[in-house]
């Protein structure tokens, strides 16, 4: 068991990569606090993991609201007594607008969900990890955190920002046994795109990023990202800090 007796908070755990990560972490012995905006899908995750014998509690919340983001960490402390691992996975996509046409609300939402939310949870988690002797933070970024050709201006900027938060956290707390790494997934089979409004796609931006999407070697499964998150969260990665690890079948190798 690679996470035996560790306490892990996973955001966006109602679906896709977050659910696969919660299932894998629980199977590897972690006590999990799963969180999501969507109470119904979160409950499905909790029921599935409990019926498989895992330790899990679910906390519904919105990472963009400071009080709710902090409550995800505080409730892990209240329930399990500590926090060892935080996976900042909750995220949302944009509609591929270039900066010339990006709507204000799309910009604001991308920055709030993909960057400010992880800052809120990381800030609280680091405070607890400092008194608890250390911990590991895994940020689920994106290939769009390292390339301008994957998504629109807002999503790309938010994920580049998350890379910056990852590196800063890694450097600032390296001597206090807190590690922080980022995963850069390529295309993963989840509901992130199908849950979006089909009428809002920006045609020009979508055509432009489509040029790069055609070079994608293949689509990953959520478990492919969960397995990498498991390694980065575990003590096996004890000297891995500030790393940006692609999981994209080689997409960004071109
Ligand atoms: N699927 C891909 O191709 C892909 C590629 C690169 C990166 N990612 C990243 O992976 C992460 C997980 O995405 P996924 O593909 O599993 O998508 P998903 O839509 O299946 O899951 C995302 C979850 O985050 C939750 N969420 C959204 N906004 C939230 C908020 N404000 N507060 C709390 N929870 C919120 C959603 O309810 C959902 O359950 C995201 O950060 C995404 O940017 C996904």
Coordinates of C-alpha atoms and ligand atoms in Angstrom, one line a residue:
X1 CA 0.0 0.0 0.0
X2 CA 1.7 3.1 -1.3
X3 CA -0.3 5.7 0.7
X4 CA -1.0 3.7 3.9
X5 CA -2.3 5.9 6.7
X6 CA -1.8 9.1 4.6
X7 CA -4.6 11.6 4.5
X8 CA -5.4 12.9 1.0
X9 CA -7.7 15.8 -0.1
X10 CA -8.7 15.6 -3.7
X11 CA -10.7 18.3 -5.4
X12 CA -13.0 17.7 -8.4
X13 CA -13.3 14.1 -7.2
X14 CA -16.9 13.6 -8.5
X15 CA -15.8 12.9 -12.0
X16 CA -13.0 11.9 -14.5
X17 CA -9.4 12.2 -13.3
X18 CA -10.4 13.2 -9.7
X19 CA -12.7 10.2 -9.2
X20 CA -10.1 7.8 -10.6
X21 CA -7.5 9.4 -8.3
X22 CA -9.8 9.1 -5.2
X23 CA -10.5 5.4 -6.0
X24 CA -6.8 4.6 -6.5
X25 CA -5.6 6.5 -3.4
X26 CA -8.2 4.8 -1.3
X27 CA -7.2 1.4 -2.7
X28 CA -3.6 2.3 -1.8
X29 CA -4.5 2.9 1.9
X30 CA -5.2 6.6 2.0
X31 CA -7.9 8.2 4.1
X32 CA -9.5 10.4 1.4
X33 CA -11.5 13.6 1.7
X34 CA -13.1 13.9 -1.7
X35 CA -14.6 17.3 -2.7
X36 CA -16.6 18.5 -5.7
X37 CA -18.9 21.3 -6.7
X38 CA -21.4 18.7 -7.9
X39 CA -23.0 17.0 -4.8
X40 CA -24.6 14.2 -6.8
X41 CA -21.5 13.0 -8.6
X42 CA -19.5 13.4 -5.4
X43 CA -21.9 11.1 -3.6
X44 CA -21.4 8.5 -6.4
X45 CA -17.7 8.6 -5.8
X46 CA -18.1 8.3 -2.0
X47 CA -20.5 5.3 -2.3
X48 CA -18.3 3.5 -4.8
X49 CA -15.2 3.9 -2.6
X50 CA -17.0 2.9 0.6
X51 CA -18.5 -0.2 -1.0
X52 CA -15.0 -1.2 -2.1
X53 CA -13.8 -0.9 1.6
X54 CA -12.1 2.5 1.3
X55 CA -11.9 5.2 3.9
X56 CA -13.6 8.4 2.4
X57 CA -15.7 11.4 3.3
X58 CA -17.2 13.7 0.8
X59 CA -17.4 17.5 1.2
X60 CA -19.4 19.4 -1.3
X61 CA -17.8 22.8 -2.1
X62 CA -16.7 25.3 -4.7
X63 CA -12.9 25.9 -4.8
X64 CA -13.4 29.4 -6.1
X65 CA -14.9 30.5 -2.8
X66 CA -12.3 30.9 -0.2
X67 CA -14.3 29.7 2.8
X68 CA -15.4 26.6 1.0
X69 CA -11.9 25.8 -0.3
X70 CA -10.5 26.2 3.2
X71 CA -13.2 24.1 4.6
X72 CA -12.1 21.2 2.4
X73 CA -8.7 21.2 4.2
X74 CA -10.1 22.0 7.7
X75 CA -12.6 19.1 7.5
X76 CA -9.8 16.7 6.6
X77 CA -8.0 17.9 9.8
X78 CA -11.2 17.7 11.9
X79 CA -12.1 14.2 10.6
X80 CA -8.7 12.5 10.2
X81 CA -6.4 14.7 12.3
X82 CA -3.9 15.7 9.6
X83 CA -3.3 16.2 5.9
X84 CA -0.5 14.6 4.0
X85 CA -1.5 15.0 0.4
X86 CA -3.5 17.6 -1.6
X87 CA -4.5 17.0 -5.2
X88 CA -5.7 20.2 -6.9
X89 CA -7.6 18.6 -9.7
X90 CA -10.9 20.5 -10.0
X91 CA -10.9 22.4 -13.2
X92 CA -12.8 23.7 -16.2
X93 CA -12.1 24.3 -19.8
X94 CA -12.6 27.4 -21.9
X95 CA -14.2 27.8 -25.4
X96 CA -10.9 28.3 -27.3
X97 CA -11.2 32.0 -27.7
X98 CA -8.0 33.9 -28.5
X99 CA -7.2 37.0 -26.5
X100 CA -8.8 39.1 -29.2
X101 CA -12.3 37.8 -28.5
X102 CA -12.2 36.2 -25.0
X103 CA -15.3 37.1 -23.0
X104 CA -14.7 38.6 -19.5
X105 CA -16.8 36.0 -17.8
X106 CA -14.8 33.1 -19.4
X107 CA -11.5 34.8 -18.4
X108 CA -12.7 35.4 -14.8
X109 CA -14.0 31.8 -14.4
X110 CA -10.9 30.1 -15.8
X111 CA -8.6 32.1 -13.5
X112 CA -10.9 31.5 -10.5
X113 CA -11.4 27.7 -11.0
X114 CA -8.0 26.7 -12.3
X115 CA -5.7 29.1 -10.4
X116 CA -7.3 31.0 -7.5
X117 CA -9.0 27.8 -6.2
X118 CA -5.7 25.8 -6.1
X119 CA -4.1 28.8 -4.3
X120 CA -6.9 28.8 -1.7
X121 CA -6.6 25.1 -1.0
X122 CA -2.8 25.1 -1.1
X123 CA -2.5 28.1 1.2
X124 CA -4.5 26.3 3.9
X125 CA -2.9 22.9 3.3
X126 CA 0.6 24.4 3.5
X127 CA -0.2 26.0 6.8
X128 CA -1.4 22.6 8.1
X129 CA 1.5 20.7 6.6
X130 CA 4.1 23.1 8.2
X131 CA 2.8 22.1 11.6
X132 CA 2.3 18.5 10.6
X133 CA 5.8 17.9 9.5
X134 CA 5.4 18.1 5.7
X135 CA 3.3 16.9 2.8
X136 CA 2.9 16.6 -0.9
X137 CA 0.8 18.7 -3.3
X138 CA 0.0 17.5 -6.8
X139 CA -1.5 20.1 -9.2
X140 CA -3.3 18.8 -12.2
X141 CA -2.3 21.3 -14.8
X142 CA -2.5 20.6 -18.5
X143 CA -0.5 20.4 -21.7
X144 CA -1.9 23.9 -22.0
X145 CA 0.3 24.8 -19.1
X146 CA 3.3 24.4 -21.4
X147 CA 1.9 25.2 -24.9
X148 CA -0.1 28.0 -26.4
X149 CA -1.6 25.6 -29.0
X150 CA -3.9 23.5 -26.9
X151 CA -6.8 25.7 -25.7
X152 CA -8.0 29.3 -25.6
X153 CA -6.2 32.3 -24.0
X154 CA -8.0 32.0 -20.7
X155 CA -7.5 28.3 -20.0
X156 CA -3.9 28.5 -21.2
X157 CA -3.1 31.4 -19.0
X158 CA -4.7 29.8 -16.0
X159 CA -2.8 26.6 -16.4
X160 CA 0.5 28.5 -17.0
X161 CA -0.3 30.3 -13.8
X162 CA -0.8 26.9 -12.0
X163 CA 2.6 25.9 -13.2
X164 CA 4.0 29.1 -11.6
X165 CA 2.2 28.3 -8.3
X166 CA 3.6 24.8 -8.4
X167 CA 7.2 26.0 -8.8
X168 CA 6.9 28.7 -6.2
X169 CA 5.4 26.3 -3.7
X170 CA 8.1 23.7 -4.4
X171 CA 10.9 26.3 -3.9
X172 CA 9.5 28.1 -0.9
X173 CA 8.9 25.0 1.3
X174 CA 11.6 22.6 0.0
X175 CA 13.4 22.8 3.4
X176 CA 10.2 22.1 5.3
X177 CA 9.5 18.7 3.7
X178 CA 6.6 20.0 1.5
X179 CA 6.8 18.9 -2.1
X180 CA 4.7 20.3 -5.0
X181 CA 4.6 18.9 -8.5
X182 CA 2.4 19.4 -11.5
X183 CA 1.0 16.9 -14.0
X184 CA 0.4 18.1 -17.6
X185 CA -2.2 15.7 -19.1
X186 CA -2.8 15.6 -22.8
X187 CA -6.3 14.6 -23.9
X188 CA -8.1 12.4 -21.4
X189 CA -11.4 10.6 -21.8
X190 CA -13.6 12.5 -19.3
X191 CA -16.8 14.6 -19.4
X192 CA -14.9 17.9 -19.2
X193 CA -15.8 18.8 -22.8
X194 CA -19.2 17.1 -23.1
X195 CA -20.4 19.0 -20.0
X196 CA -19.8 22.4 -21.8
X197 CA -22.3 24.5 -23.7
X198 CA -22.0 23.4 -27.4
X199 CA -23.2 26.8 -28.5
X200 CA -20.3 28.7 -27.0
X201 CA -17.3 27.4 -28.9
X202 CA -15.3 30.0 -30.7
X203 CA -15.1 28.8 -34.2
X204 CA -11.8 30.5 -35.2
X205 CA -10.0 29.6 -32.0
X206 CA -11.3 26.0 -32.2
X207 CA -10.1 25.7 -35.8
X208 CA -6.7 27.1 -34.8
X209 CA -6.1 24.7 -31.8
X210 CA -7.5 21.9 -33.9
X211 CA -4.4 22.1 -36.0
X212 CA -2.4 21.0 -32.9
X213 CA -5.0 18.6 -31.6
X214 CA -4.6 16.6 -34.8
X215 CA -1.1 15.8 -33.7
X216 CA -2.3 14.1 -30.5
X217 CA -0.9 10.6 -30.5
X218 CA -3.9 9.2 -28.6
X219 CA -6.4 9.8 -25.8
X220 CA -5.6 8.8 -22.3
X221 CA -7.8 7.3 -19.6
X222 CA -8.3 8.9 -16.2
X223 CA -6.3 6.1 -14.5
X224 CA -3.2 7.1 -16.5
X225 CA -3.2 10.4 -14.7
X226 CA -4.2 8.9 -11.3
X227 CA -1.2 6.5 -11.4
X228 CA 1.1 9.5 -11.9
X229 CA -0.6 11.4 -9.1
X230 CA -0.1 8.4 -6.9
X231 CA 3.6 8.3 -7.5
X232 CA 4.0 12.0 -7.0
X233 CA 2.0 11.9 -3.8
X234 CA 3.9 8.8 -2.4
X235 CA 7.2 8.7 -0.5
X236 CA 8.7 7.1 -3.6
X237 CA 8.8 10.6 -5.0
X238 CA 10.5 12.1 -1.9
X239 CA 13.1 13.9 -3.9
X240 CA 10.8 15.0 -6.7
X241 CA 9.8 18.6 -6.1
X242 CA 8.9 21.3 -8.6
X243 CA 8.7 18.9 -11.4
X244 CA 6.3 19.3 -14.4
X245 CA 5.5 15.8 -15.6
X246 CA 3.7 15.4 -18.9
X247 CA 1.3 12.5 -19.3
X248 CA 0.2 12.9 -22.9
X249 CA 1.5 9.9 -24.9
X250 CA 4.2 12.1 -26.3
X251 CA 2.0 14.9 -27.6
X252 CA 4.3 17.7 -26.3
X253 CA 7.4 15.8 -27.6
X254 CA 6.8 17.1 -31.1
Ligands
LIG1 N1 -9.8 15.8 -19.7 C1 -8.7 16.3 -20.3 O1 -8.5 16.1 -21.5 C2 -7.8 17.2 -19.5 C3 -6.6 17.5 -20.1 C4 -5.7 18.3 -19.4 C5 -6.0 18.7 -18.1 N2 -7.1 18.4 -17.6 C6 -7.4 18.8 -16.2 O2 -7.8 17.7 -15.4 C7 -8.6 18.2 -14.3 C8 -9.8 17.3 -14.2 O3 -10.6 17.4 -15.3 P1 -11.4 16.1 -15.9 O4 -11.0 16.0 -17.3 O5 -11.4 15.0 -15.0 O6 -12.8 16.9 -16.0 P2 -14.3 16.5 -15.3 O7 -15.2 17.6 -15.8 O8 -14.6 15.1 -15.5 O9 -14.0 16.7 -13.8 C9 -13.7 18.0 -13.2 C10 -14.5 18.1 -11.9 O10 -14.2 19.3 -11.3 C11 -15.4 19.8 -10.7 N3 -15.3 21.3 -10.6 C12 -15.4 22.2 -11.6 N4 -15.4 23.4 -11.1 C13 -15.3 23.3 -9.7 C14 -15.3 24.2 -8.7 N5 -15.4 25.5 -8.9 N6 -15.2 23.7 -7.4 C15 -15.1 22.4 -7.2 N7 -15.2 21.5 -8.1 C16 -15.3 21.9 -9.4 C17 -16.5 19.3 -11.6 O11 -17.7 19.3 -10.9 C18 -16.0 18.0 -12.0 O12 -16.5 16.9 -11.2 C19 -8.9 19.7 -14.6 O13 -8.1 20.5 -13.9 C20 -8.6 19.8 -16.1 O14 -8.2 21.1 -16.5 C21 -8.1 17.6 -18.2

